[in-house]
C-alpha cells in the first residue's frame, strides 16, 4: 500500500516538474526542473525494482546531461532585462 502511494506521488511530481521544465521562462530554472524530473524518474525505476536502469538514469541524465545544459546556459550571454 505504501509503495503504491509513493509511486503515485513520484508520478505526480514527475509530471509537475516536466510541465515546469517546458513552461518556465528562465533557462536555468528550467534546467533545474529537468534535473529534478530525471531524479524522480530514477526513483520510479528504483521503486519498480529496476536498479540497473535507475543508476544509469541518475548517472547519465541527472548527472552528465544536466551538467552540460547548465554549463551551456551559464556560458551564453543574456540580455539585460529592464
mmCIF file of N, CA and C in Angstrom:
data_model
loop_
_atom_site.group_PDB
_atom_site.id
_atom_site.type_symbol
_atom_site.label_atom_id
_atom_site.label_comp_id
_atom_site.label_asym_id
_atom_site.label_seq_id
_atom_site.Cartn_x
_atom_site.Cartn_y
_atom_site.Cartn_z
ATOM 1 N N UNK A 1 0.822 -1.196 0.000
ATOM 2 C CA UNK A 1 0.000 0.000 0.000
ATOM 3 C C UNK A 1 0.865 1.258 0.000
ATOM 4 N N UNK A 2 1.871 1.271 0.886
ATOM 5 C CA UNK A 2 2.752 2.437 0.961
ATOM 6 C C UNK A 2 3.545 2.609 -0.321
ATOM 7 N N UNK A 3 3.964 1.497 -0.923
ATOM 8 C CA UNK A 3 4.718 1.550 -2.173
ATOM 9 C C UNK A 3 3.878 2.148 -3.298
ATOM 10 N N UNK A 4 2.582 1.808 -3.333
ATOM 11 C CA UNK A 4 1.698 2.357 -4.349
ATOM 12 C C UNK A 4 1.523 3.864 -4.179
ATOM 13 N N UNK A 5 1.352 4.302 -2.938
ATOM 14 C CA UNK A 5 1.210 5.742 -2.692
ATOM 15 C C UNK A 5 2.487 6.492 -3.040
ATOM 16 N N UNK A 6 3.625 5.888 -2.760
ATOM 17 C CA UNK A 6 4.896 6.508 -3.098
ATOM 18 C C UNK A 6 5.079 6.603 -4.611
ATOM 19 N N UNK A 7 4.659 5.575 -5.337
ATOM 20 C CA UNK A 7 4.733 5.622 -6.800
ATOM 21 C C UNK A 7 3.823 6.700 -7.372
ATOM 22 N N UNK A 8 2.626 6.829 -6.827
ATOM 23 C CA UNK A 8 1.705 7.861 -7.302
ATOM 24 C C UNK A 8 2.263 9.250 -7.026
ATOM 25 N N UNK A 9 2.858 9.443 -5.851
ATOM 26 C CA UNK A 9 3.459 10.737 -5.528
ATOM 27 C C UNK A 9 4.623 11.050 -6.466
ATOM 28 N N UNK A 10 5.436 10.054 -6.786
ATOM 29 C CA UNK A 10 6.550 10.251 -7.708
ATOM 30 C C UNK A 10 6.063 10.575 -9.121
ATOM 31 N N UNK A 11 5.008 9.906 -9.552
ATOM 32 C CA UNK A 11 4.463 10.172 -10.885
ATOM 33 C C UNK A 11 3.911 11.590 -10.965
ATOM 34 N N UNK A 12 3.206 12.024 -9.931
ATOM 35 C CA UNK A 12 2.652 13.378 -9.923
ATOM 36 C C UNK A 12 3.765 14.421 -9.911
ATOM 37 N N UNK A 13 4.801 14.186 -9.105
ATOM 38 C CA UNK A 13 5.908 15.144 -9.074
ATOM 39 C C UNK A 13 6.679 15.151 -10.392
ATOM 40 N N UNK A 14 6.782 14.003 -11.051
ATOM 41 C CA UNK A 14 7.441 13.951 -12.352
ATOM 42 C C UNK A 14 6.674 14.768 -13.384
ATOM 43 N N UNK A 15 5.363 14.643 -13.391
ATOM 44 C CA UNK A 15 4.547 15.396 -14.345
ATOM 45 C C UNK A 15 4.620 16.898 -14.060
ATOM 46 N N UNK A 16 4.579 17.271 -12.789
ATOM 47 C CA UNK A 16 4.662 18.694 -12.433
ATOM 48 C C UNK A 16 6.015 19.270 -12.843
ATOM 49 N N UNK A 17 7.090 18.540 -12.576
ATOM 50 C CA UNK A 17 8.416 19.021 -12.963
ATOM 51 C C UNK A 17 8.578 19.085 -14.483
ATOM 52 N N UNK A 18 7.971 18.161 -15.205
ATOM 53 C CA UNK A 18 8.029 18.199 -16.669
ATOM 54 C C UNK A 18 7.293 19.422 -17.203
ATOM 55 N N UNK A 19 6.142 19.723 -16.625
ATOM 56 C CA UNK A 19 5.402 20.917 -17.047
ATOM 57 C C UNK A 19 6.172 22.192 -16.721
ATOM 58 N N UNK A 20 6.797 22.231 -15.555
ATOM 59 C CA UNK A 20 7.605 23.393 -15.201
ATOM 60 C C UNK A 20 8.807 23.543 -16.125
ATOM 61 N N UNK A 21 9.389 22.438 -16.550
ATOM 62 C CA UNK A 21 10.523 22.485 -17.473
ATOM 63 C C UNK A 21 10.133 23.149 -18.780
ATOM 64 N N UNK A 22 8.955 22.865 -19.247
ATOM 65 C CA UNK A 22 8.509 23.424 -20.524
ATOM 66 C C UNK A 22 8.026 24.866 -20.372
ATOM 67 N N UNK A 23 7.400 25.184 -19.253
ATOM 68 C CA UNK A 23 6.730 26.468 -19.121
ATOM 69 C C UNK A 23 7.572 27.600 -18.536
ATOM 70 N N UNK A 24 8.652 27.291 -17.841
ATOM 71 C CA UNK A 24 9.436 28.348 -17.201
ATOM 72 C C UNK A 24 10.188 29.181 -18.234
ATOM 73 N N UNK A 25 10.277 30.484 -17.979
ATOM 74 C CA UNK A 25 10.971 31.390 -18.907
ATOM 75 C C UNK A 25 12.485 31.375 -18.685
ATOM 76 N N UNK A 26 12.915 31.278 -17.428
ATOM 77 C CA UNK A 26 14.338 31.274 -17.123
ATOM 78 C C UNK A 26 14.928 29.897 -17.432
ATOM 79 N N UNK A 27 15.973 29.888 -18.260
ATOM 80 C CA UNK A 27 16.545 28.615 -18.704
ATOM 81 C C UNK A 27 17.218 27.855 -17.566
ATOM 82 N N UNK A 28 17.815 28.567 -16.626
ATOM 83 C CA UNK A 28 18.467 27.888 -15.516
ATOM 84 C C UNK A 28 17.446 27.187 -14.631
ATOM 85 N N UNK A 29 16.328 27.830 -14.364
ATOM 86 C CA UNK A 29 15.277 27.190 -13.571
ATOM 87 C C UNK A 29 14.672 25.998 -14.311
ATOM 88 N N UNK A 30 14.555 26.124 -15.631
ATOM 89 C CA UNK A 30 14.038 25.004 -16.423
ATOM 90 C C UNK A 30 15.009 23.823 -16.386
ATOM 91 N N UNK A 31 16.308 24.095 -16.417
ATOM 92 C CA UNK A 31 17.291 23.017 -16.345
ATOM 93 C C UNK A 31 17.269 22.340 -14.979
ATOM 94 N N UNK A 32 17.055 23.116 -13.921
ATOM 95 C CA UNK A 32 16.969 22.532 -12.583
ATOM 96 C C UNK A 32 15.709 21.669 -12.464
ATOM 97 N N UNK A 33 14.603 22.107 -13.039
ATOM 98 C CA UNK A 33 13.382 21.289 -13.034
ATOM 99 C C UNK A 33 13.577 20.017 -13.852
ATOM 100 N N UNK A 34 14.309 20.109 -14.958
ATOM 101 C CA UNK A 34 14.618 18.912 -15.746
ATOM 102 C C UNK A 34 15.463 17.937 -14.937
ATOM 103 N N UNK A 35 16.395 18.458 -14.154
ATOM 104 C CA UNK A 35 17.205 17.601 -13.293
ATOM 105 C C UNK A 35 16.335 16.919 -12.239
ATOM 106 N N UNK A 36 15.418 17.671 -11.651
ATOM 107 C CA UNK A 36 14.508 17.076 -10.676
ATOM 108 C C UNK A 36 13.634 16.003 -11.292
ATOM 109 N N UNK A 37 13.204 16.239 -12.532
ATOM 110 C CA UNK A 37 12.394 15.248 -13.223
ATOM 111 C C UNK A 37 13.201 13.973 -13.485
ATOM 112 N N UNK A 38 14.455 14.119 -13.877
ATOM 113 C CA UNK A 38 15.303 12.944 -14.109
ATOM 114 C C UNK A 38 15.541 12.175 -12.819
ATOM 115 N N UNK A 39 15.681 12.882 -11.712
ATOM 116 C CA UNK A 39 15.876 12.216 -10.425
ATOM 117 C C UNK A 39 14.625 11.451 -10.018
ATOM 118 N N UNK A 40 13.445 12.045 -10.217
ATOM 119 C CA UNK A 40 12.218 11.339 -9.847
ATOM 120 C C UNK A 40 11.968 10.134 -10.759
ATOM 121 N N UNK A 41 12.361 10.235 -12.020
ATOM 122 C CA UNK A 41 12.234 9.068 -12.902
ATOM 123 C C UNK A 41 13.173 7.959 -12.444
ATOM 124 N N UNK A 42 14.387 8.325 -12.022
ATOM 125 C CA UNK A 42 15.302 7.332 -11.471
ATOM 126 C C UNK A 42 14.749 6.683 -10.212
ATOM 127 N N UNK A 43 14.106 7.476 -9.363
ATOM 128 C CA UNK A 43 13.486 6.918 -8.158
ATOM 129 C C UNK A 43 12.326 5.989 -8.514
ATOM 130 N N UNK A 44 11.574 6.339 -9.553
ATOM 131 C CA UNK A 44 10.489 5.458 -10.004
ATOM 132 C C UNK A 44 11.030 4.120 -10.496
ATOM 133 N N UNK A 45 12.119 4.158 -11.251
ATOM 134 C CA UNK A 45 12.722 2.906 -11.694
ATOM 135 C C UNK A 45 13.181 2.076 -10.504
ATOM 136 N N UNK A 46 13.720 2.729 -9.474
ATOM 137 C CA UNK A 46 14.166 2.007 -8.292
ATOM 138 C C UNK A 46 12.981 1.356 -7.583
ATOM 139 N N UNK A 47 11.851 2.094 -7.492
ATOM 140 C CA UNK A 47 10.654 1.534 -6.863
ATOM 141 C C UNK A 47 10.068 0.369 -7.657
ATOM 142 N N UNK A 48 10.304 0.357 -8.951
ATOM 143 C CA UNK A 48 9.807 -0.719 -9.804
ATOM 144 C C UNK A 48 10.796 -1.877 -9.908
ATOM 145 N N UNK A 49 11.760 -1.925 -8.984
ATOM 146 C CA UNK A 49 12.758 -2.995 -8.907
ATOM 147 C C UNK A 49 13.604 -3.109 -10.173
ATOM 148 N N UNK A 50 14.048 -1.960 -10.687
ATOM 149 C CA UNK A 50 14.972 -1.924 -11.811
ATOM 150 C C UNK A 50 16.164 -1.052 -11.424
ATOM 151 N N UNK A 51 17.009 -1.530 -10.507
ATOM 152 C CA UNK A 51 18.094 -0.673 -10.016
ATOM 153 C C UNK A 51 19.153 -0.353 -11.068
ATOM 154 N N UNK A 52 19.378 -1.254 -12.002
ATOM 155 C CA UNK A 52 20.376 -1.009 -13.048
ATOM 156 C C UNK A 52 19.956 0.174 -13.917
ATOM 157 N N UNK A 53 18.709 0.187 -14.323
ATOM 158 C CA UNK A 53 18.188 1.295 -15.133
ATOM 159 C C UNK A 53 18.164 2.580 -14.315
ATOM 160 N N UNK A 54 17.844 2.462 -13.037
ATOM 161 C CA UNK A 54 17.788 3.628 -12.165
ATOM 162 C C UNK A 54 19.152 4.292 -12.025
ATOM 163 N N UNK A 55 20.180 3.490 -11.838
ATOM 164 C CA UNK A 55 21.526 4.049 -11.686
ATOM 165 C C UNK A 55 21.967 4.730 -12.970
ATOM 166 N N UNK A 56 21.695 4.137 -14.106
ATOM 167 C CA UNK A 56 22.063 4.778 -15.361
ATOM 168 C C UNK A 56 21.237 6.032 -15.623
ATOM 169 N N UNK A 57 19.989 6.033 -15.223
ATOM 170 C CA UNK A 57 19.157 7.232 -15.346
ATOM 171 C C UNK A 57 19.772 8.369 -14.533
ATOM 172 N N UNK A 58 20.179 8.064 -13.318
ATOM 173 C CA UNK A 58 20.744 9.097 -12.454
ATOM 174 C C UNK A 58 22.125 9.538 -12.926
ATOM 175 N N UNK A 59 22.957 8.601 -13.357
ATOM 176 C CA UNK A 59 24.309 8.961 -13.781
ATOM 177 C C UNK A 59 24.327 9.701 -15.110
ATOM 178 N N UNK A 60 23.611 9.175 -16.091
ATOM 179 C CA UNK A 60 23.695 9.743 -17.434
ATOM 180 C C UNK A 60 22.839 10.999 -17.555
ATOM 181 N N UNK A 61 21.568 10.908 -17.216
ATOM 182 C CA UNK A 61 20.689 12.049 -17.436
ATOM 183 C C UNK A 61 20.789 13.088 -16.331
ATOM 184 N N UNK A 62 20.604 12.681 -15.079
ATOM 185 C CA UNK A 62 20.636 13.655 -13.991
ATOM 186 C C UNK A 62 22.052 14.155 -13.737
ATOM 187 N N UNK A 63 23.049 13.403 -14.137
ATOM 188 C CA UNK A 63 24.418 13.830 -13.931
ATOM 189 C C UNK A 63 24.991 14.554 -15.130
ATOM 190 N N UNK A 64 25.289 13.806 -16.168
ATOM 191 C CA UNK A 64 26.051 14.344 -17.293
ATOM 192 C C UNK A 64 25.260 15.327 -18.149
ATOM 193 N N UNK A 65 24.063 14.972 -18.536
ATOM 194 C CA UNK A 65 23.299 15.817 -19.448
ATOM 195 C C UNK A 65 22.924 17.142 -18.785
ATOM 196 N N UNK A 66 22.530 17.093 -17.527
ATOM 197 C CA UNK A 66 22.143 18.317 -16.838
ATOM 198 C C UNK A 66 23.352 19.224 -16.631
ATOM 199 N N UNK A 67 24.520 18.653 -16.360
ATOM 200 C CA UNK A 67 25.728 19.471 -16.229
ATOM 201 C C UNK A 67 26.032 20.172 -17.548
ATOM 202 N N UNK A 68 25.854 19.477 -18.660
ATOM 203 C CA UNK A 68 26.060 20.118 -19.964
ATOM 204 C C UNK A 68 25.048 21.227 -20.214
ATOM 205 N N UNK A 69 23.783 20.999 -19.867
ATOM 206 C CA UNK A 69 22.766 22.039 -20.038
ATOM 207 C C UNK A 69 23.081 23.264 -19.199
ATOM 208 N N UNK A 70 23.432 23.061 -17.943
ATOM 209 C CA UNK A 70 23.713 24.189 -17.063
ATOM 210 C C UNK A 70 24.977 24.920 -17.517
ATOM 211 N N UNK A 71 25.987 24.209 -17.976
ATOM 212 C CA UNK A 71 27.195 24.860 -18.489
ATOM 213 C C UNK A 71 26.879 25.688 -19.728
ATOM 214 N N UNK A 72 26.041 25.158 -20.609
ATOM 215 C CA UNK A 72 25.666 25.909 -21.811
ATOM 216 C C UNK A 72 24.865 27.151 -21.454
ATOM 217 N N UNK A 73 23.978 27.053 -20.482
ATOM 218 C CA UNK A 73 23.187 28.215 -20.068
ATOM 219 C C UNK A 73 24.088 29.260 -19.431
ATOM 220 N N UNK A 74 25.019 28.830 -18.616
ATOM 221 C CA UNK A 74 25.900 29.785 -17.938
ATOM 222 C C UNK A 74 26.892 30.449 -18.902
ATOM 223 N N UNK A 75 27.267 29.765 -19.972
ATOM 224 C CA UNK A 75 28.223 30.337 -20.911
ATOM 225 C C UNK A 75 27.588 31.239 -21.962
ATOM 226 N N UNK A 76 26.284 31.178 -22.113
ATOM 227 C CA UNK A 76 25.633 32.057 -23.080
ATOM 228 C C UNK A 76 25.418 33.431 -22.459
ATOM 229 N N UNK A 77 25.520 34.428 -23.312
ATOM 230 C CA UNK A 77 25.350 35.795 -22.841
ATOM 231 C C UNK A 77 23.877 36.159 -22.899
ATOM 232 N N UNK A 78 23.379 36.676 -21.792
ATOM 233 C CA UNK A 78 21.965 37.058 -21.733
ATOM 234 C C UNK A 78 21.834 38.566 -21.837
ATOM 235 N N UNK A 79 20.718 38.993 -22.394
ATOM 236 C CA UNK A 79 20.432 40.417 -22.465
ATOM 237 C C UNK A 79 19.933 40.907 -21.119
ATOM 238 N N UNK A 80 20.232 42.163 -20.815
ATOM 239 C CA UNK A 80 19.754 42.760 -19.575
ATOM 240 C C UNK A 80 18.269 43.021 -19.691
ATOM 241 N N UNK A 81 17.537 42.569 -18.686
ATOM 242 C CA UNK A 81 16.101 42.832 -18.650
ATOM 243 C C UNK A 81 15.850 44.091 -17.827
ATOM 244 N N UNK A 82 15.057 44.982 -18.370
ATOM 245 C CA UNK A 82 14.768 46.223 -17.642
ATOM 246 C C UNK A 82 13.367 46.262 -17.148
#
